[in-house]
Coordinates of C-alpha atoms and ligand atoms in Angstrom, one line a residue:
M1 CA -9.4 -33.2 -12.9
R2 CA -12.2 -30.9 -11.4
D3 CA -14.2 -29.3 -14.7
L4 CA -14.9 -25.8 -13.3
G5 CA -16.9 -25.2 -16.7
S6 CA -16.9 -21.9 -18.3
V7 CA -16.5 -18.1 -17.6
D8 CA -16.5 -15.0 -18.9
A9 CA -13.7 -13.5 -16.9
L10 CA -11.0 -15.3 -15.3
V11 CA -9.8 -12.4 -12.2
L12 CA -6.2 -13.6 -10.7
G13 CA -6.2 -12.4 -7.4
G14 CA -8.7 -11.1 -5.0
G15 CA -6.9 -7.9 -3.6
P16 CA -8.9 -4.6 -4.2
A17 CA -8.2 -4.5 -8.0
G18 CA -9.2 -8.3 -8.7
L19 CA -12.5 -7.5 -6.5
G20 CA -12.9 -4.0 -8.2
A21 CA -13.3 -5.9 -11.5
A22 CA -15.1 -9.1 -10.1
W23 CA -17.9 -6.5 -8.4
T24 CA -17.9 -4.5 -11.9
L25 CA -18.2 -7.5 -14.1
A26 CA -20.5 -9.4 -12.0
A27 CA -22.9 -6.5 -11.6
G28 CA -23.0 -6.4 -15.3
G29 CA -24.1 -9.7 -15.6
A30 CA -20.5 -11.3 -16.7
R31 CA -19.9 -14.9 -15.8
V32 CA -16.8 -14.2 -13.3
L33 CA -14.1 -16.3 -11.1
V34 CA -11.6 -15.1 -9.1
V35 CA -9.0 -17.1 -8.0
E36 CA -7.0 -16.2 -4.4
R37 CA -3.7 -17.6 -3.2
E38 CA -4.9 -17.0 0.6
E39 CA -7.8 -18.0 2.6
T40 CA -9.6 -14.5 2.6
V41 CA -9.4 -12.0 0.3
G42 CA -8.4 -8.4 0.6
G43 CA -5.1 -8.8 -0.5
L44 CA -2.9 -6.1 1.3
C45 CA -5.8 -4.7 2.5
R46 CA -7.0 -7.5 4.7
T47 CA -7.6 -6.7 8.6
H48 CA -6.7 -9.9 10.8
A49 CA -8.9 -10.0 14.2
R50 CA -7.8 -11.9 17.2
E51 CA -9.4 -11.9 20.6
G52 CA -11.4 -8.9 19.9
Y53 CA -8.1 -7.5 18.3
R54 CA -8.1 -5.9 14.7
F55 CA -5.1 -5.1 12.7
D56 CA -4.4 -4.0 9.3
M57 CA -1.7 -5.1 7.2
G58 CA 0.3 -1.5 8.2
G59 CA -2.7 0.7 9.0
H60 CA -4.7 2.1 6.0
R61 CA -6.3 5.0 5.5
F62 CA -8.8 5.4 2.4
I63 CA -8.6 8.6 0.2
T64 CA -9.8 9.2 -2.9
A65 CA -10.4 12.5 -5.3
D66 CA -12.6 10.2 -7.4
R67 CA -16.5 11.3 -6.4
D68 CA -17.6 8.3 -7.9
L69 CA -15.5 6.0 -6.3
L70 CA -16.1 7.5 -3.1
D71 CA -19.8 7.4 -3.5
R72 CA -19.8 3.7 -4.3
V73 CA -17.5 3.3 -0.9
V74 CA -20.0 5.4 1.2
R75 CA -23.0 3.3 -0.1
L76 CA -21.8 -0.4 0.3
C77 CA -20.4 0.7 4.1
G78 CA -23.1 3.1 5.2
D79 CA -22.7 3.9 8.9
D80 CA -19.6 1.8 9.0
L81 CA -17.7 4.1 7.6
L82 CA -16.2 6.1 10.4
L83 CA -14.0 9.6 9.8
A84 CA -10.9 9.7 11.1
E85 CA -8.2 12.2 12.2
R86 CA -4.5 11.8 11.3
S87 CA -1.6 12.2 13.3
S88 CA 1.8 11.4 12.2
E89 CA 5.0 12.1 13.3
V90 CA 8.9 11.0 12.6
A91 CA 11.2 9.5 15.7
L92 CA 14.8 10.9 14.9
L93 CA 17.7 12.2 17.0
G94 CA 15.7 10.7 20.7
R95 CA 13.0 13.6 19.7
R96 CA 9.5 13.7 17.8
F97 CA 8.9 15.6 14.8
R98 CA 5.4 16.1 12.7
Y99 CA 4.9 14.5 9.6
P100 CA 4.7 15.6 7.3
L101 CA 7.7 17.7 7.8
E102 CA 7.1 21.4 9.1
P103 CA 10.0 23.5 8.6
L104 CA 8.9 25.7 11.8
D105 CA 8.8 22.2 13.8
L106 CA 12.3 21.1 12.1
A107 CA 13.7 24.7 12.9
R108 CA 12.4 24.5 16.9
K109 CA 13.7 20.7 17.3
L110 CA 16.7 20.4 15.4
P111 CA 20.0 21.5 17.3
P112 CA 20.4 24.8 16.4
G113 CA 24.1 24.4 14.0
L114 CA 21.9 21.7 12.3
A115 CA 18.7 23.7 11.4
L116 CA 21.0 25.9 9.7
R117 CA 23.0 23.4 7.6
A118 CA 19.5 22.2 6.7
L119 CA 18.2 25.2 5.9
L120 CA 21.8 26.2 3.9
S121 CA 21.0 22.8 1.7
Y122 CA 17.7 23.0 1.4
L123 CA 18.6 27.1 -0.3
R124 CA 21.5 25.8 -2.2
G125 CA 19.1 22.7 -3.7
R126 CA 16.4 25.2 -5.0
L127 CA 18.1 27.8 -6.2
R128 CA 21.0 26.0 -7.7
P129 CA 19.7 23.3 -10.1
G130 CA 21.8 20.8 -10.4
P131 CA 22.2 17.9 -13.6
P132 CA 19.0 16.0 -14.2
V133 CA 17.1 14.1 -11.5
E134 CA 18.0 10.2 -12.5
S135 CA 17.8 8.7 -8.8
F136 CA 15.2 9.2 -5.8
E137 CA 18.4 10.0 -4.3
D138 CA 18.4 13.2 -6.7
W139 CA 15.2 13.7 -6.5
A140 CA 14.8 14.2 -2.7
S141 CA 17.9 16.1 -1.9
R142 CA 16.8 18.4 -4.6
R143 CA 13.6 18.8 -2.6
F144 CA 14.4 18.6 0.8
G145 CA 18.4 19.5 0.5
R146 CA 21.4 17.2 1.3
V147 CA 21.4 17.6 5.2
L148 CA 17.7 16.3 5.6
Y149 CA 17.8 13.8 3.3
E150 CA 21.0 12.3 4.8
L151 CA 19.6 12.6 8.4
F152 CA 16.3 11.1 7.7
I153 CA 14.9 10.4 4.0
G154 CA 17.6 9.0 2.9
P155 CA 18.9 6.5 5.9
Y156 CA 14.4 5.5 6.1
T157 CA 14.3 5.1 2.4
E158 CA 16.8 2.3 2.3
K159 CA 16.0 0.7 5.5
L160 CA 12.2 0.4 3.8
W161 CA 13.1 -0.8 0.0
G162 CA 16.3 -2.1 0.7
V163 CA 18.6 -0.8 -1.9
S164 CA 20.4 2.7 -2.1
P165 CA 18.0 5.7 -2.7
A166 CA 21.0 6.3 -5.5
A167 CA 19.5 3.0 -7.3
L168 CA 16.2 3.5 -6.9
S169 CA 13.6 4.9 -9.8
P170 CA 12.7 9.1 -9.1
E171 CA 9.5 7.7 -10.5
W172 CA 8.2 6.2 -7.8
A173 CA 8.7 9.2 -5.3
G174 CA 6.1 11.3 -7.0
Q175 CA 3.4 8.3 -5.7
R176 CA 5.2 7.8 -1.9
I177 CA 5.8 11.5 -1.0
S178 CA 3.1 13.8 -2.3
V179 CA 4.8 17.1 -1.0
P180 CA 7.1 17.9 -4.0
D181 CA 9.2 19.9 -1.5
L182 CA 9.6 21.9 2.0
W183 CA 8.3 25.4 0.7
A184 CA 5.4 23.2 -0.4
A185 CA 5.2 21.8 3.2
A186 CA 5.0 25.5 4.7
R187 CA 2.6 26.5 2.1
A188 CA 0.1 23.5 2.8
L189 CA 0.4 24.5 6.2
F190 CA -1.4 27.8 5.9
A191 CA -3.6 26.8 2.9
R192 CA -7.2 27.7 2.5
G193 CA -9.5 26.3 -0.1
D194 CA -6.6 24.4 -2.3
A195 CA -6.7 20.8 -2.1
P196 CA -3.5 20.0 -0.6
A197 CA -1.1 17.3 -1.2
R198 CA -2.7 13.1 -0.5
T199 CA 0.1 13.2 2.2
H200 CA -1.7 16.2 4.1
A201 CA -5.2 15.2 4.0
K202 CA -5.7 15.6 7.5
T203 CA -9.1 13.7 7.6
F204 CA -10.0 10.3 6.1
L205 CA -12.7 7.5 6.0
Y206 CA -12.3 4.1 7.6
P207 CA -14.7 1.0 8.0
R208 CA -15.1 0.8 11.8
L209 CA -13.6 -2.9 12.0
G210 CA -10.8 -2.1 10.0
M211 CA -9.8 -1.6 6.3
G212 CA -10.7 -5.1 5.3
Q213 CA -14.3 -4.9 6.3
L214 CA -14.4 -2.4 3.0
F215 CA -13.3 -5.4 0.6
E216 CA -15.3 -7.9 2.7
R217 CA -18.2 -5.8 1.7
I218 CA -17.0 -5.8 -2.2
A219 CA -16.6 -9.2 -1.9
A220 CA -20.0 -9.8 -0.8
A221 CA -21.6 -7.4 -3.1
A222 CA -19.7 -9.4 -6.2
R223 CA -20.8 -12.9 -5.0
S224 CA -24.3 -11.7 -4.3
A225 CA -24.0 -10.5 -8.3
G226 CA -22.9 -13.8 -9.0
A227 CA -19.4 -14.1 -8.7
L228 CA -17.5 -17.0 -7.7
L229 CA -14.9 -16.6 -5.2
L230 CA -12.0 -19.5 -5.1
T231 CA -9.8 -19.3 -2.1
G232 CA -6.7 -20.9 -1.2
S233 CA -6.3 -21.6 -4.9
V234 CA -3.7 -20.7 -7.5
P235 CA -3.3 -20.7 -11.5
R236 CA -0.4 -23.2 -12.7
A237 CA -0.9 -22.7 -16.2
F238 CA -2.7 -21.4 -19.0
E239 CA -4.1 -23.6 -22.4
R240 CA -3.2 -21.1 -25.3
R241 CA -4.3 -21.4 -28.9
G242 CA -2.7 -18.5 -30.8
T243 CA -2.9 -15.2 -29.4
R244 CA -5.4 -16.4 -27.1
L245 CA -5.7 -17.7 -23.3
N246 CA -8.7 -20.1 -23.4
A247 CA -8.5 -22.2 -20.0
A248 CA -6.3 -22.2 -16.7
L249 CA -5.3 -25.0 -15.0
L250 CA -5.6 -24.3 -11.1
E251 CA -4.3 -25.8 -8.1
T252 CA -7.4 -25.4 -5.9
P253 CA -7.8 -27.1 -2.0
E254 CA -10.3 -30.0 -3.7
G255 CA -6.9 -30.6 -6.3
P256 CA -6.6 -29.6 -9.6
A257 CA -8.9 -28.0 -11.7
R258 CA -9.5 -26.8 -15.1
V259 CA -11.5 -23.2 -15.9
R260 CA -12.5 -22.2 -19.7
T261 CA -12.2 -18.3 -20.4
D262 CA -13.3 -15.5 -22.6
T263 CA -10.6 -13.0 -21.0
V264 CA -7.7 -13.0 -17.8
L265 CA -7.5 -10.2 -16.1
S266 CA -4.7 -10.8 -13.3
T267 CA -3.7 -8.9 -10.3
V268 CA -0.8 -11.6 -9.4
P269 CA 2.4 -10.6 -9.2
L270 CA 3.8 -9.8 -12.5
P271 CA 6.9 -12.2 -12.2
C272 CA 4.4 -14.8 -11.6
L273 CA 2.1 -13.9 -14.7
L274 CA 5.5 -13.5 -17.0
D275 CA 5.8 -16.8 -15.9
L276 CA 2.8 -18.5 -16.6
A277 CA 2.0 -16.6 -19.6
L278 CA 5.3 -16.3 -21.6
G279 CA 6.8 -19.5 -20.1
P280 CA 10.1 -19.7 -17.9
E281 CA 12.3 -19.4 -20.8
A282 CA 10.7 -16.3 -22.4
A283 CA 10.3 -14.5 -18.6
R284 CA 13.6 -15.1 -17.3
E285 CA 15.0 -12.2 -19.0
L286 CA 12.1 -9.8 -17.6
E287 CA 11.2 -11.8 -14.3
G288 CA 14.6 -10.2 -12.5
A289 CA 13.9 -6.6 -13.0
F290 CA 10.3 -6.7 -10.7
P291 CA 11.9 -7.5 -6.9
F292 CA 9.5 -7.0 -4.0
R293 CA 10.2 -6.2 -0.3
P294 CA 8.8 -8.3 1.9
V295 CA 7.3 -6.6 5.3
R296 CA 6.8 -8.6 8.2
F297 CA 3.8 -6.7 10.7
L298 CA 4.1 -7.7 14.3
N299 CA 0.8 -7.3 16.1
I300 CA 0.9 -6.6 19.9
A301 CA -2.4 -6.8 22.0
L302 CA -2.3 -4.5 24.9
D303 CA -3.5 -4.4 28.3
R304 CA -3.6 -0.5 28.7
P305 CA -6.0 2.2 27.2
E306 CA -3.4 4.0 25.4
A307 CA -0.1 3.1 23.3
L308 CA 1.1 5.8 21.1
P309 CA 0.9 9.9 21.5
T310 CA -0.6 9.5 17.6
T311 CA -1.5 7.5 15.1
W312 CA 1.8 6.3 13.6
C313 CA 5.3 7.0 13.6
Y314 CA 8.5 6.8 11.2
V315 CA 11.1 5.2 12.6
G316 CA 13.8 7.7 11.4
E317 CA 16.9 6.1 13.2
G318 CA 18.2 4.2 10.1
R319 CA 20.1 1.5 12.6
L320 CA 16.4 0.2 14.0
R321 CA 14.8 -2.2 11.8
A322 CA 11.3 -1.2 12.4
G323 CA 9.9 1.0 9.9
R324 CA 6.6 2.3 11.2
L325 CA 4.7 1.7 14.8
Q326 CA 1.1 2.0 14.5
E327 CA -2.0 2.4 17.2
P328 CA -4.8 0.9 15.3
K329 CA -7.3 2.0 17.6
K330 CA -6.1 5.7 16.7
R331 CA -8.6 4.7 13.5
S332 CA -11.2 3.3 15.1
P333 CA -12.2 2.6 18.6
H334 CA -13.8 -0.7 17.7
M335 CA -10.1 -2.2 17.0
A336 CA -9.4 -3.6 20.1
P337 CA -11.7 -3.9 23.0
P338 CA -12.7 -1.5 25.2
G339 CA -10.4 0.0 27.6
R340 CA -7.4 -1.6 25.8
S341 CA -5.4 -0.8 22.6
S342 CA -2.4 -2.1 20.5
L343 CA 0.4 -1.8 18.8
M344 CA 1.4 -2.7 15.2
I345 CA 5.2 -3.0 13.8
E346 CA 6.2 -2.8 10.4
L347 CA 9.1 -4.6 9.7
P348 CA 10.8 -4.5 6.6
H349 CA 13.1 -7.0 5.7
A350 CA 15.0 -9.4 2.8
P351 CA 14.0 -12.6 2.2
G352 CA 15.8 -15.1 4.4
D353 CA 17.6 -12.7 6.8
D354 CA 17.2 -12.6 10.3
I355 CA 13.6 -10.7 10.7
D356 CA 12.4 -13.3 8.1
R357 CA 13.4 -16.3 10.1
A358 CA 12.4 -15.2 13.7
G359 CA 9.8 -16.8 15.3
D360 CA 7.2 -14.0 17.2
A361 CA 8.5 -14.3 20.5
D362 CA 12.2 -13.5 19.4
L363 CA 10.1 -10.6 17.4
L364 CA 8.8 -9.6 20.4
E365 CA 11.8 -9.2 22.2
R366 CA 13.1 -7.5 19.7
A367 CA 10.9 -5.4 19.4
R368 CA 10.8 -4.3 23.3
G369 CA 14.1 -3.4 23.0
E370 CA 13.6 -0.9 19.6
L371 CA 10.3 0.3 21.2
G372 CA 12.4 1.2 24.7
A373 CA 15.0 2.9 22.6
L374 CA 11.9 5.1 21.2
G375 CA 10.8 5.8 25.3
V376 CA 7.9 3.0 24.2
D377 CA 8.2 0.5 27.5
L378 CA 5.3 -2.3 26.9
G379 CA 5.9 -3.3 30.4
D380 CA 3.5 -6.3 31.3
D381 CA 0.9 -5.0 29.9
V382 CA 1.2 -7.7 26.6
R383 CA -1.4 -10.1 26.0
F384 CA -0.4 -11.7 23.4
A385 CA 1.6 -10.9 20.1
F386 CA 1.5 -12.7 16.4
S387 CA 2.7 -11.8 13.3
V388 CA 1.3 -11.5 9.6
R389 CA 3.9 -11.5 6.8
A390 CA 3.3 -9.3 3.2
P391 CA 6.1 -11.5 0.2
E392 CA 5.0 -8.4 -1.9
A393 CA 4.7 -5.4 0.1
Y394 CA 6.5 -3.0 -2.0
P395 CA 7.3 -3.1 -5.9
V396 CA 11.1 -2.1 -5.7
H397 CA 10.9 0.6 -8.4
L398 CA 14.5 0.3 -9.2
R399 CA 16.3 3.1 -12.1
G400 CA 15.8 0.5 -14.7
T401 CA 12.0 -0.6 -14.2
P402 CA 10.1 1.9 -16.3
A403 CA 11.7 0.4 -19.1
A404 CA 11.7 -2.9 -18.0
R405 CA 7.7 -2.6 -17.1
A406 CA 7.1 -1.3 -21.0
R407 CA 9.3 -4.3 -22.4
A408 CA 6.9 -6.7 -19.8
L409 CA 3.6 -5.0 -20.7
A410 CA 4.3 -5.1 -24.4
A411 CA 4.9 -8.7 -24.3
L412 CA 2.2 -9.7 -22.4
G413 CA -0.1 -7.5 -24.8
R414 CA 0.2 -9.6 -27.5
L415 CA -1.9 -12.2 -25.6
E416 CA -5.0 -10.4 -27.1
N417 CA -7.4 -11.3 -23.9
L418 CA -4.9 -11.0 -21.3
R419 CA -4.9 -8.2 -18.9
T420 CA -2.3 -7.4 -16.0
F421 CA -2.9 -4.8 -13.6
G422 CA -3.2 -3.5 -9.5
R423 CA -0.4 -2.9 -7.6
Q424 CA 1.9 -6.3 -8.4
G425 CA 0.3 -6.8 -11.9
A426 CA 1.4 -3.4 -13.2
F427 CA 4.3 -3.1 -10.7
R428 CA 3.3 0.6 -9.1
F429 CA 3.5 1.8 -6.1
I430 CA -0.2 2.7 -5.7
F431 CA -2.5 2.8 -3.2
S432 CA -6.0 1.3 -2.9
D433 CA -7.8 3.7 -4.5
A434 CA -6.0 3.1 -7.8
A435 CA -5.9 -0.7 -7.9
L436 CA -10.1 -0.4 -6.8
R437 CA -10.3 2.1 -10.3
M438 CA -7.9 0.1 -12.2
G439 CA -10.1 -2.8 -11.7
I440 CA -13.0 -1.0 -12.0
A441 CA -11.8 0.1 -15.6
A442 CA -11.0 -3.2 -16.8
G443 CA -14.7 -4.6 -16.1
E444 CA -16.2 -2.0 -17.4
G445 CA -13.7 -2.0 -20.7
F446 CA -14.7 -5.6 -21.1
L447 CA -18.7 -4.8 -20.7
A448 CA -18.2 -2.4 -23.5
G449 CA -16.2 -4.5 -25.6
R450 CA -13.1 -2.5 -25.6
L451 CA -10.8 -4.0 -23.0
P452 CA -8.2 -1.0 -22.1
T453 CA -5.0 -2.0 -22.8
N454 CA -2.2 -2.9 -19.9
Q455 CA -0.3 0.4 -20.8
D456 CA -3.4 2.4 -20.1
L457 CA -4.6 0.6 -16.6
A458 CA -1.2 1.2 -15.7
R459 CA -1.4 4.6 -16.1
V460 CA -4.2 4.9 -13.2
Q461 CA -2.6 7.1 -10.5
S462 CA -3.3 7.1 -6.8
A463 CA -5.2 10.5 -5.8
Q464 CA -2.4 13.1 -5.7
R465 CA -4.3 16.5 -5.0
L466 CA -7.0 15.9 -2.7
T467 CA -7.8 16.3 -0.2
E468 CA -9.9 16.8 2.7
V469 CA -12.8 14.4 2.7
A470 CA -15.2 16.8 3.0
S471 CA -14.1 18.5 -0.2
V472 CA -14.9 15.2 -2.2
V473 CA -17.7 13.6 -0.2
G474 CA -19.7 17.1 0.7
P475 CA -21.3 18.1 4.2
T476 CA -24.7 15.8 3.8
V477 CA -22.5 12.4 3.7
L478 CA -20.4 13.5 6.8
A479 CA -23.3 14.5 9.3
G480 CA -23.3 12.7 12.0
R481 CA -20.8 10.2 10.8
E482 CA -19.3 8.3 14.2
R483 CA -15.4 9.8 14.6
G484 CA -12.6 6.9 14.5
Ligands
FAD501 C1 2.6 -0.8 4.8 C2 1.3 -0.8 3.8 C3 0.6 0.2 3.8 C4 -0.6 0.7 2.9 N1 -0.7 2.2 3.4 C5 -2.2 2.2 2.8 C6 -3.2 3.5 3.0 O1 -3.2 3.9 3.6 N2 -4.2 3.5 1.9 C7 -3.9 2.8 0.7 O2 -4.9 3.2 0.0 N3 -3.4 2.0 0.6 C8 -2.7 1.8 1.3 N4 -1.3 0.6 0.7 C9 -1.5 0.2 -0.3 C10 -2.9 -1.2 -0.8 O3 -2.7 -2.2 0.2 C11 -2.6 -2.0 -2.1 O4 -2.7 -0.7 -3.3 C12 -3.6 -2.6 -2.6 O5 -3.8 -3.6 -1.7 C13 -3.1 -3.3 -3.7 O6 -4.4 -3.8 -4.4 P1 -4.0 -5.0 -5.2 O7 -5.4 -5.7 -5.7 O8 -3.2 -4.5 -6.7 O9 -3.1 -6.0 -5.1 P2 -3.2 -6.6 -3.5 O10 -3.5 -6.1 -2.2 O11 -1.3 -7.5 -3.4 O12 -3.9 -8.2 -4.0 C14 -3.4 -9.0 -4.5 C15 -3.7 -10.3 -4.9 O13 -3.3 -11.5 -5.4 C16 -3.0 -12.6 -4.5 N5 -2.2 -13.6 -4.9 C17 -0.5 -13.2 -5.2 N6 -0.1 -14.4 -6.0 C18 -1.3 -15.1 -6.3 C19 -1.4 -16.4 -7.4 N7 -0.3 -16.5 -7.6 N8 -2.3 -16.7 -7.2 C20 -3.9 -16.2 -6.8 N9 -3.7 -15.2 -6.3 C21 -2.5 -14.7 -6.0 C22 -2.5 -11.9 -3.1 O14 -2.8 -13.1 -2.1 C23 -3.6 -10.7 -2.9 O15 -4.8 -11.1 -2.3 C24 -0.5 0.1 1.6 C25 0.3 -0.9 1.7 C26 1.2 -1.3 2.7 C27 2.3 -2.4 2.2

């Protein structure tokens, strides 16, 4: 077995959370090794490039209300950070509605009888407080009214998560949908000066070559400060003495290896860490509480200059399998060769189902059918298509998740030099800003000799109330920046 020597911190997972930790630790003089399963780092924020076309794993945008974090990102990326404008819509009932939902747009485009029923059910929800909110279904129907819930929010949620919204925890809702209700949506439309909710942010920063470029820069900064990044590798076991982990056995492309470490900072999926750290027996009881919803991204390179009228489109029709359509070039003109564009389709699915099993050619044929139903005809303009898989795209927040998470974090907390965080490690529905922030907090805590607890790290939230970019970075940083 190869001996990799000794490090101060072993970081498991090279996504935003792991890279945030490695960057901070290495810059502070600590010896760090990052172990990443895939061939490249960046996690869900990777960008895949082929023949001049570039595709994120689901279109990403960088939004944060954290001035310090934004300053660091701006310093790292410089002129490669573009200023992009969002435009998004919902395809439903053969029409296109603005997203975030706007009361006047709904009133104009819904059939009049349905619009009236939607309004009445919304008012009923607001005026007559019901029993305590116990599920996502309760949360959403209370805020948007039963009619809108049954028309769009319920079927879309079920398609995305693969379980009934009645089984989902309302905890997740506040992170995913930062518009508290329709009334807030109406106010946001006319808001002046107030920081709007994340969902409403109209402008955002976006790296010239895709979201992955930001994390390639962070990885490069970590490397140049001395961090070692081992890709194509996974941890297989820990060596433990009492309540401390003192070494890890790894599977690497060059065969098995062993590394001694003072601390383990894990961002790999929580069930995987439970198994490694507590052993299969102890982990069995907890593991089942943390299912992930996989997504397959079908990337289609086109021979036409434009693919969609908006940056992205939620597919509200429950019978269609596509979750969202995205046109990468609407974020940065450098995401496709000059004069051409592309389309990315998100396909949430269950492990082993028809979407999971289909080959890329089959997926493309299905996509043509669904796009046709949405009024998008690809004709002869497809140059090539390929799919990318994210087995852990969405941590499924069931009603029992908060209690199970508390038990899992407490059990792992008994190992004094192990911490778990990030979207997969804390099993929280967070965005890349919070994942980065968790990693930076873990790194800073280590350097100060006071590692935050698992519970403290899990509490780091994605920005809820940002936020036009200008309100955070200020006009000087934005002046002269290229438009995406
Ligand atoms: C469709 C979609 C759209 C999104 N849009 C946005 C957006 O617009 N803006 C935004 O800020 N965020 C967005 N996000 C969220 C963002 O991608 C995540 O918050 C962020 O990537 C989380 O970082 P992480 O490091 O915690 O986890 P991940 O990015 O999942 O990284 C975890 C890493 O661990 C590695 N790993 C897993 N198992 C092992 C193992 N056993 N051993 C070693 N390594 C392992 C993985 O390969 C991965 O690299 C989106 C996510 C999805 C799915």
